[in-house]
Short mmCIF file of C-alpha atoms and ligand atoms in Angstrom, two decimals:
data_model
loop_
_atom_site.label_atom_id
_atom_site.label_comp_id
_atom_site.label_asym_id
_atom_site.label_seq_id
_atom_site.Cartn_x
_atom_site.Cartn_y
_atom_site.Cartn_z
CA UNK A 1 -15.66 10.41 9.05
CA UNK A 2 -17.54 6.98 8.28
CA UNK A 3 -17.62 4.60 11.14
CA UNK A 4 -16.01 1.71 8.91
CA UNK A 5 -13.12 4.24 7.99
CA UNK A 6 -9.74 4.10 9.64
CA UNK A 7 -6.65 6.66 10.12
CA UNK A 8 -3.37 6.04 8.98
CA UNK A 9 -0.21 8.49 8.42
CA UNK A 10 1.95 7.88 5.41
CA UNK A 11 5.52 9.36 5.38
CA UNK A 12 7.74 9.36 2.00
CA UNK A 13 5.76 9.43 -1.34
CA UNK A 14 9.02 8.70 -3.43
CA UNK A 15 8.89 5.96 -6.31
CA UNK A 16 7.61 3.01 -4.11
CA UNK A 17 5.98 5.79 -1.20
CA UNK A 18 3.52 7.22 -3.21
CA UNK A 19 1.37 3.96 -5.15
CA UNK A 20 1.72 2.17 -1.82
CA UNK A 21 -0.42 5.25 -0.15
CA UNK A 22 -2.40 4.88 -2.74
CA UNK A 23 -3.34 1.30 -2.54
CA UNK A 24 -4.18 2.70 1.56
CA UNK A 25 -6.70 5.26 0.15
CA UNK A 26 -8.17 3.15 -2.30
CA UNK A 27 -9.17 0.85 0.27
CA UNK A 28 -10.94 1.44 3.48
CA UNK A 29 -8.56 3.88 4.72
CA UNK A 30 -8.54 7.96 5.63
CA UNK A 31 -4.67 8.63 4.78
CA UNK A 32 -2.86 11.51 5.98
CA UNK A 33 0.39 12.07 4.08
CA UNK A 34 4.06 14.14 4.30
CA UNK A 35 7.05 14.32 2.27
CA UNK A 36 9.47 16.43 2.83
CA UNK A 37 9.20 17.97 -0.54
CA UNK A 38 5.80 19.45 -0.82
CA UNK A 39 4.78 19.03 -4.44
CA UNK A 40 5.32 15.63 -4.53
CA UNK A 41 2.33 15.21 -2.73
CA UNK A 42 -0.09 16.38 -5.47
CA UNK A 43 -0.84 13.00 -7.18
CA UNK A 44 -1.19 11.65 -3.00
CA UNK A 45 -3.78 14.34 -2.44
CA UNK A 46 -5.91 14.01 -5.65
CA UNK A 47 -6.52 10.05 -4.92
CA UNK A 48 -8.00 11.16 -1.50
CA UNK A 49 -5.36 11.69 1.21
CA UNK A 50 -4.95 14.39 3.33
CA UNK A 51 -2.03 16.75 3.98
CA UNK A 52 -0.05 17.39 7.47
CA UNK A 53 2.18 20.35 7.54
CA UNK A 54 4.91 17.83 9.79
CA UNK A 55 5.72 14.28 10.40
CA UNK A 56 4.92 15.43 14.35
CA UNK A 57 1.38 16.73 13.21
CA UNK A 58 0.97 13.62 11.45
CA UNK A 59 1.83 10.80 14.22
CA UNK A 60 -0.58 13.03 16.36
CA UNK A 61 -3.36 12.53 14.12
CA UNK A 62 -2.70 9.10 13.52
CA UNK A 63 -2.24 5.50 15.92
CA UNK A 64 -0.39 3.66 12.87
CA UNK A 65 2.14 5.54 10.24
CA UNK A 66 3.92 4.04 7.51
CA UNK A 67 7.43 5.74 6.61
CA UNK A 68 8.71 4.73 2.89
CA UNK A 69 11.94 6.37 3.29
CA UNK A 70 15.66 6.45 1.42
CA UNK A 71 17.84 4.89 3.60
CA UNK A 72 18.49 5.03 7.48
CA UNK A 73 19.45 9.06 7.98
CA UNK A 74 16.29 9.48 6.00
CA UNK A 75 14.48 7.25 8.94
CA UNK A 76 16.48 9.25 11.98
CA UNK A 77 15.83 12.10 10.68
CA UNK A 78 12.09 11.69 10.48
CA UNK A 79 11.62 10.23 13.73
CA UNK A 80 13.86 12.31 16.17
CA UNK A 81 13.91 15.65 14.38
CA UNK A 82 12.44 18.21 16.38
CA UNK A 83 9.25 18.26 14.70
CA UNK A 84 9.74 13.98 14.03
CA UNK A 85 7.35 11.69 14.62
CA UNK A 86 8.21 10.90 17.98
CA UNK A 87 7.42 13.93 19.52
CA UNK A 88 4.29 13.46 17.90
CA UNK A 89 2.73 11.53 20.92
CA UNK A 90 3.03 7.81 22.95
CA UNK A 91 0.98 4.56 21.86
CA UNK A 92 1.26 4.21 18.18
CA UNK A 93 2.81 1.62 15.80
CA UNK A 94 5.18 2.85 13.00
CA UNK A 95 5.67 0.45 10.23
CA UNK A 96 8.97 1.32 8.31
CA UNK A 97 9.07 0.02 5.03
CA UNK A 98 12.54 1.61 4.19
CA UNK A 99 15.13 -1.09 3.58
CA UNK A 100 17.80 0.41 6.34
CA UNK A 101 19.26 -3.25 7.37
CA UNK A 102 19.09 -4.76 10.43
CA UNK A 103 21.40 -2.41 12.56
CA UNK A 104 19.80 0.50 12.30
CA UNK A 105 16.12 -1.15 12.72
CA UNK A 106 16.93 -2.67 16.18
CA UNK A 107 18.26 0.79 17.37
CA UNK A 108 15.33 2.45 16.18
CA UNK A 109 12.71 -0.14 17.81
CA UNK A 110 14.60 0.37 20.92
CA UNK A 111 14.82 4.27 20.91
CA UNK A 112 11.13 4.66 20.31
CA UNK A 113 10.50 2.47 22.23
CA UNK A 114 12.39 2.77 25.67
CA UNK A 115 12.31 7.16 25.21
CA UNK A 116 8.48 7.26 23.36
CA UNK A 117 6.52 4.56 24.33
CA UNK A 118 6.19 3.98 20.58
CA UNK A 119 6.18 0.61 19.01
CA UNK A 120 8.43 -0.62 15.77
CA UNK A 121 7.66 -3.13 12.62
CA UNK A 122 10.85 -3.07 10.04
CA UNK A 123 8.68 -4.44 7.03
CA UNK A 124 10.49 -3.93 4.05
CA UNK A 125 9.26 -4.57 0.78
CA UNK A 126 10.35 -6.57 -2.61
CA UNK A 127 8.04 -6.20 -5.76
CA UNK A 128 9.39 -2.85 -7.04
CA UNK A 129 6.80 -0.07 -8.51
CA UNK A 130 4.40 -2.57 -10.20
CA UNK A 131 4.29 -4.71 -7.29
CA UNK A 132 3.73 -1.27 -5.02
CA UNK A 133 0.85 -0.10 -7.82
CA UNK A 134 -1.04 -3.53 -7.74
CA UNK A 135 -0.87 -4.37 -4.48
CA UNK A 136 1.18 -7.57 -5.07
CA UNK A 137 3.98 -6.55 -3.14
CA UNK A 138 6.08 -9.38 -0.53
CA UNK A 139 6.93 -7.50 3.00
CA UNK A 140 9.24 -9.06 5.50
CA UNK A 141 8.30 -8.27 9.11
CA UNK A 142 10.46 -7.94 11.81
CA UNK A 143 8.78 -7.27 15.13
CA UNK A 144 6.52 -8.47 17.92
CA UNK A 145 3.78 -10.75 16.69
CA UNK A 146 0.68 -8.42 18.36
CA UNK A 147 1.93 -5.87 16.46
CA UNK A 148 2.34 -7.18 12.99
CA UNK A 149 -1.39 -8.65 13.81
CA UNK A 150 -2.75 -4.81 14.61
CA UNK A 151 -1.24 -3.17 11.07
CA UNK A 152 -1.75 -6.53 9.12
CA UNK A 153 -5.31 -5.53 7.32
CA UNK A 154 -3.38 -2.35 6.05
CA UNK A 155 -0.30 -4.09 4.88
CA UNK A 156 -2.58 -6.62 2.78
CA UNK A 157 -4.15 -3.94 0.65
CA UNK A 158 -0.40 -3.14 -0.41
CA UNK A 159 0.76 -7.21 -0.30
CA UNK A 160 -0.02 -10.56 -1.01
CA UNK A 161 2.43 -11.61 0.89
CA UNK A 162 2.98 -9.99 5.09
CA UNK A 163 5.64 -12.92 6.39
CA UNK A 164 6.55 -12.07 10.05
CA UNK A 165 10.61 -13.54 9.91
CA UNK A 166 10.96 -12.62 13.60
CA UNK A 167 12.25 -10.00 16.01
CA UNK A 168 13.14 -6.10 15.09
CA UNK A 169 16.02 -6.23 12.28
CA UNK A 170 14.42 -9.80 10.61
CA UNK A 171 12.29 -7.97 8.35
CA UNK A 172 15.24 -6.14 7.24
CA UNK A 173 17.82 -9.69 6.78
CA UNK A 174 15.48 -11.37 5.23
CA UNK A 175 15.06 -8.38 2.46
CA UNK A 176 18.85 -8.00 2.36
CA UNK A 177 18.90 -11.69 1.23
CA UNK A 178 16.46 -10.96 -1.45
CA UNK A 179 18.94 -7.86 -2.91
CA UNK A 180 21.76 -10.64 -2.90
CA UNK A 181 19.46 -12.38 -5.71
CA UNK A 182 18.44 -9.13 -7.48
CA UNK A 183 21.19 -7.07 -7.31
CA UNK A 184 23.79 -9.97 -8.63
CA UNK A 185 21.30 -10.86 -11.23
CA UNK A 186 20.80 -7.15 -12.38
CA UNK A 187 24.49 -7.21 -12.85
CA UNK A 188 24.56 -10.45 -14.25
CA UNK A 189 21.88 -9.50 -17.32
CA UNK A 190 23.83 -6.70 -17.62
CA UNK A 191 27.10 -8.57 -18.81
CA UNK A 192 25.04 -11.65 -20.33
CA UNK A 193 23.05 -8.41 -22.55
CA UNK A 194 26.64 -6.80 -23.26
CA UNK A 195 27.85 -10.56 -24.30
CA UNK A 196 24.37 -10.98 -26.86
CA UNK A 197 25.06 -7.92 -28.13
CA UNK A 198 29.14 -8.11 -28.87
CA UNK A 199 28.30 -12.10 -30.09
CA UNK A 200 25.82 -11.12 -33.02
CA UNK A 201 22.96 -11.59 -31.32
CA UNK A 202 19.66 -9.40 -30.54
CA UNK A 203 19.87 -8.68 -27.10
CA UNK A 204 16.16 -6.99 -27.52
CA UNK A 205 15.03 -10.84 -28.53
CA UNK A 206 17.07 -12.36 -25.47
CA UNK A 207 14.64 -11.60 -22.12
CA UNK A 208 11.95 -13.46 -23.84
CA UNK A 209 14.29 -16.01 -25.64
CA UNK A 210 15.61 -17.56 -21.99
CA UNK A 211 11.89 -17.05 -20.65
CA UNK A 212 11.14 -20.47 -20.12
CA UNK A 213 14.34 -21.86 -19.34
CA UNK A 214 16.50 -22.32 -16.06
CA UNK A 215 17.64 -18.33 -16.61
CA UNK A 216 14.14 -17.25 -16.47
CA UNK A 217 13.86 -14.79 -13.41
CA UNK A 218 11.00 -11.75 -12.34
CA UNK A 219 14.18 -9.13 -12.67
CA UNK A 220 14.78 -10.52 -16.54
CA UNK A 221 11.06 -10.75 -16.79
CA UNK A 222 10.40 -7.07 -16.02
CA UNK A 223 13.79 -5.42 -17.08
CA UNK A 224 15.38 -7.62 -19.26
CA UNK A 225 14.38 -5.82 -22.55
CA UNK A 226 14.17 -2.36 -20.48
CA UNK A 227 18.13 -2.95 -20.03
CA UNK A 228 18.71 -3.86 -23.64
CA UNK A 229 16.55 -1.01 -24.85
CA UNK A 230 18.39 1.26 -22.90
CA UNK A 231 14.92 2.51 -21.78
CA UNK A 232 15.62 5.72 -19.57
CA UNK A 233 12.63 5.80 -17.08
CA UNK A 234 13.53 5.36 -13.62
CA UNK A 235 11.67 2.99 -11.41
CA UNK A 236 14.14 2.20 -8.75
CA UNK A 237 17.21 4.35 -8.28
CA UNK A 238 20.75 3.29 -8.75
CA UNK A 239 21.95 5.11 -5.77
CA UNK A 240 19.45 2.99 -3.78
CA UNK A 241 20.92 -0.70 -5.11
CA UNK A 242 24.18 1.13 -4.23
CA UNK A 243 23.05 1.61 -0.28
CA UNK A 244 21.46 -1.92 -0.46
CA UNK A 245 24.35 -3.71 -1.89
CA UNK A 246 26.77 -1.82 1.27
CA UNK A 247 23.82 -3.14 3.71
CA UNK A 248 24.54 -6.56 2.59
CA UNK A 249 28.35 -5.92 2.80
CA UNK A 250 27.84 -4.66 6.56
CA UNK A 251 26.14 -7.53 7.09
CA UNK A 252 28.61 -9.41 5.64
CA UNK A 253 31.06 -8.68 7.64
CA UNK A 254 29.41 -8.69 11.10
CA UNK A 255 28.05 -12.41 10.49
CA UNK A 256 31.51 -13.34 8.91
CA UNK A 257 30.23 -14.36 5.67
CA UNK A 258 31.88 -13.88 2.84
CA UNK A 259 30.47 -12.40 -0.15
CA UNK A 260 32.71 -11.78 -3.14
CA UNK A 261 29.79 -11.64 -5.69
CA UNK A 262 28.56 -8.99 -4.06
CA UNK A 263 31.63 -7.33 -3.68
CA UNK A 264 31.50 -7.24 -7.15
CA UNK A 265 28.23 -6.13 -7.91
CA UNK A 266 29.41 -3.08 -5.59
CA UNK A 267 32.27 -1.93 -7.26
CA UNK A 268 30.53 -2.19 -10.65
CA UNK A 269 27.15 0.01 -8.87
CA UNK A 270 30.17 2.04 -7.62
CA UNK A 271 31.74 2.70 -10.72
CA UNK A 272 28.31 3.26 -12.93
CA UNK A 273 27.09 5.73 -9.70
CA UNK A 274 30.40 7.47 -10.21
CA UNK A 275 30.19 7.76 -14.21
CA UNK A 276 26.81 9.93 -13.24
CA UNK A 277 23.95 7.37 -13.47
CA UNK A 278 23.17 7.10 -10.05
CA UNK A 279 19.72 9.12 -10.05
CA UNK A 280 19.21 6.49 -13.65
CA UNK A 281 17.24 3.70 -13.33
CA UNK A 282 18.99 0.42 -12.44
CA UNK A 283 19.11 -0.88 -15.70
CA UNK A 284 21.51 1.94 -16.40
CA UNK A 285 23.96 -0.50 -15.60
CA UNK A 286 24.55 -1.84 -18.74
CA UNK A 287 25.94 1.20 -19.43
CA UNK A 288 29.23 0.64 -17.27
CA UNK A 289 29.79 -2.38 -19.92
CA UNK A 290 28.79 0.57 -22.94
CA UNK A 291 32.30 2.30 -21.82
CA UNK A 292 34.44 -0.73 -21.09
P1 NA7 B 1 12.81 7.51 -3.68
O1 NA7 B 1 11.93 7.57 -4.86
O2 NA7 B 1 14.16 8.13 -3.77
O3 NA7 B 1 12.02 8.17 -2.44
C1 NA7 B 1 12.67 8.43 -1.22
C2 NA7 B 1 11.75 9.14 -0.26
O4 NA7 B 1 12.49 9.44 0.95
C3 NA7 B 1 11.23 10.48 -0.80
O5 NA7 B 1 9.92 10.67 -0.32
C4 NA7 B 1 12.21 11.46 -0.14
O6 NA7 B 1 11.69 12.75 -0.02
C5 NA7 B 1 12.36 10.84 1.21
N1 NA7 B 1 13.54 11.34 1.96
C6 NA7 B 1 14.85 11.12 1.66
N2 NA7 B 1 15.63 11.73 2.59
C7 NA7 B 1 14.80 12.32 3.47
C8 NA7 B 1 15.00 13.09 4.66
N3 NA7 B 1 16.23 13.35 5.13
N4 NA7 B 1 13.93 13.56 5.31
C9 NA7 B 1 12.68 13.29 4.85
N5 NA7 B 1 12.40 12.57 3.74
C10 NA7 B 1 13.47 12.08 3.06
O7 NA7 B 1 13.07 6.02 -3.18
P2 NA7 B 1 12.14 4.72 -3.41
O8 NA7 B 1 10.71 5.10 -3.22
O9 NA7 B 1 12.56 4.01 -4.65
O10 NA7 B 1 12.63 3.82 -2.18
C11 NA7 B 1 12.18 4.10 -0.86
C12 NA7 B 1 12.63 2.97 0.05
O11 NA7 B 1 11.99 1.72 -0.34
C13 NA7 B 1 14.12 2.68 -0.01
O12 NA7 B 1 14.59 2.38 1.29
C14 NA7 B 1 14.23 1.49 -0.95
O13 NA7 B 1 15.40 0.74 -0.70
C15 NA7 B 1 12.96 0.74 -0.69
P3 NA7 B 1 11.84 13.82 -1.26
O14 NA7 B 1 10.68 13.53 -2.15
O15 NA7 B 1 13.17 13.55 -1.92
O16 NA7 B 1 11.77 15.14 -0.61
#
């Protein structure tokens, strides 16, 4: 290995997973991936990384691994199964990049930490799959300071933009108050695109119509005419705004706040994931106002 080379484990090459390991290989970085399923780590493995036959084999290759998981079982799992990450050795930093909320981020920190002697970062992400791809994604840290200081040269070949918010679970609030703004605003375009499109005009035209003016947003920007087009390639599941929008709601209710727009957005993510668009992209949405 070159001297100027350093190890890291990546864990979960799904949608966002994968180009973020790539950004890691394509800088100064010897990656070592795993994803549960196998041949999803072809496109990982031809930009350079290398492949570990477990999460445990990875961690004890590695003093820093990133997980890029689904949601919070997805995390548990990966961590505490019998051949998890944790029994993959003491002294290393994992950097979790899953958007799991707050709850489930403290336990976590505190379980490696008190039973493995491993240390926790929650630092999820906003930016989506271009963001991930050109390195221009925002991550919210939650975690001690030393530690967000050790991984920080790897996080900036993935983001502009590594904020530290504060202890374990901040990284995860903080993104939670991002998906209030994008998930109502996804549902919002939805209904304003539905309104265009019943009221005679092209909702095709729209995203680039209200570009400049107070409507203007990086969700109408990048999936404004997607959502009118009905364009069917997925970049961000709609089973995954589903668990984000019941984070918030959990949320919700432990702090007391009320959040009826969200509520909303929920039931409608609700009712398109029941109709069958749930593994869709998130634009599919519109189509809940198609059948109404
Ligand atoms: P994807 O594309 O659905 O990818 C999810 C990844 O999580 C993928 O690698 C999955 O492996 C993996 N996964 C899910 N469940 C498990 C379990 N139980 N064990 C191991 N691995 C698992 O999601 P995105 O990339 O869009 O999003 C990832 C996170 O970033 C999510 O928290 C978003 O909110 C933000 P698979 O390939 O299915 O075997």
């Amino acid at each position: 290995m070159p001297k100027d080379k350093r190890e890291v484990g990546f864990v979960g090459l799904g949608l966002m997973g994968l180009p973020m390991s790539r950004r890691l290989c394509s800088g100064n970085y010897i990656v070592t991936v795993w994803n549960r399923t196998k041949t999803k780590t072809s496109q990982a493995l031809a930009a350079g990384a290398n492949l570990a036959d477990s999460p445990s084999e990875l961690a004890k290759r590695n003093s820093i691994v990133f997980l890029c998981l689904t949601d919070a079982e997805a995390v548990e799992d990966v961590l505490f199964r019998k051949d998890g990450i944790a029994s993959g050795g003491p002294g290393k930093i994992i950097v979790d990049h899953s958007t799991i909320g707050p709850t489930a981020a403290k336990e976590f920190a505190t379980r490696l930490h008190e039973k493995h002697d491993i240390r926790y970062v929650d630092a999820p992400v906003t930016g989506g799959v271009i963001g991930a791809t050109e390195g221009t994604l925002t991550i919210f840290a939650g975690g001690h300071a030393s530690d967000i200081q050790t991984v920080r040269p790897a996080l900036s070949l993935m983001s502009g933009r590594v904020l530290h918010m504060g202890g374990h679970g901040a990284g995860q609030t903080t993104k939670l108050c991002n998906q209030v703004m994008v998930m109502n605003t996804f549902v919002a375009m939805a209904e304003m695109l539905k309104l265009a499109e019943n009221g005679g005009v092209d909702p095709t035209q729209i995203p680039d119509i209200l570009a400049d003016g107070f409507a203007a947003s990086r969700v109408l920007e990048l999936f404004g005419k997607r959502m009118a087009h009905r364009d069917r390639k997925v970049t961000g599941r709609l089973t995954v705004a589903q668990k984000d929008l019941n984070l918030i709601l959990a949320v919700g209710k432990q702090t007391s706040t009320k959040l009826p727009m969200c509520d909303t957005s929920s039931q409608l993510v609700r009712l398109a994931v029941s109709n069958g668009f749930g593994n869709q992209d998130i634009t599919s949405l519109i189509q809940v106002y198609d059948k109404v």
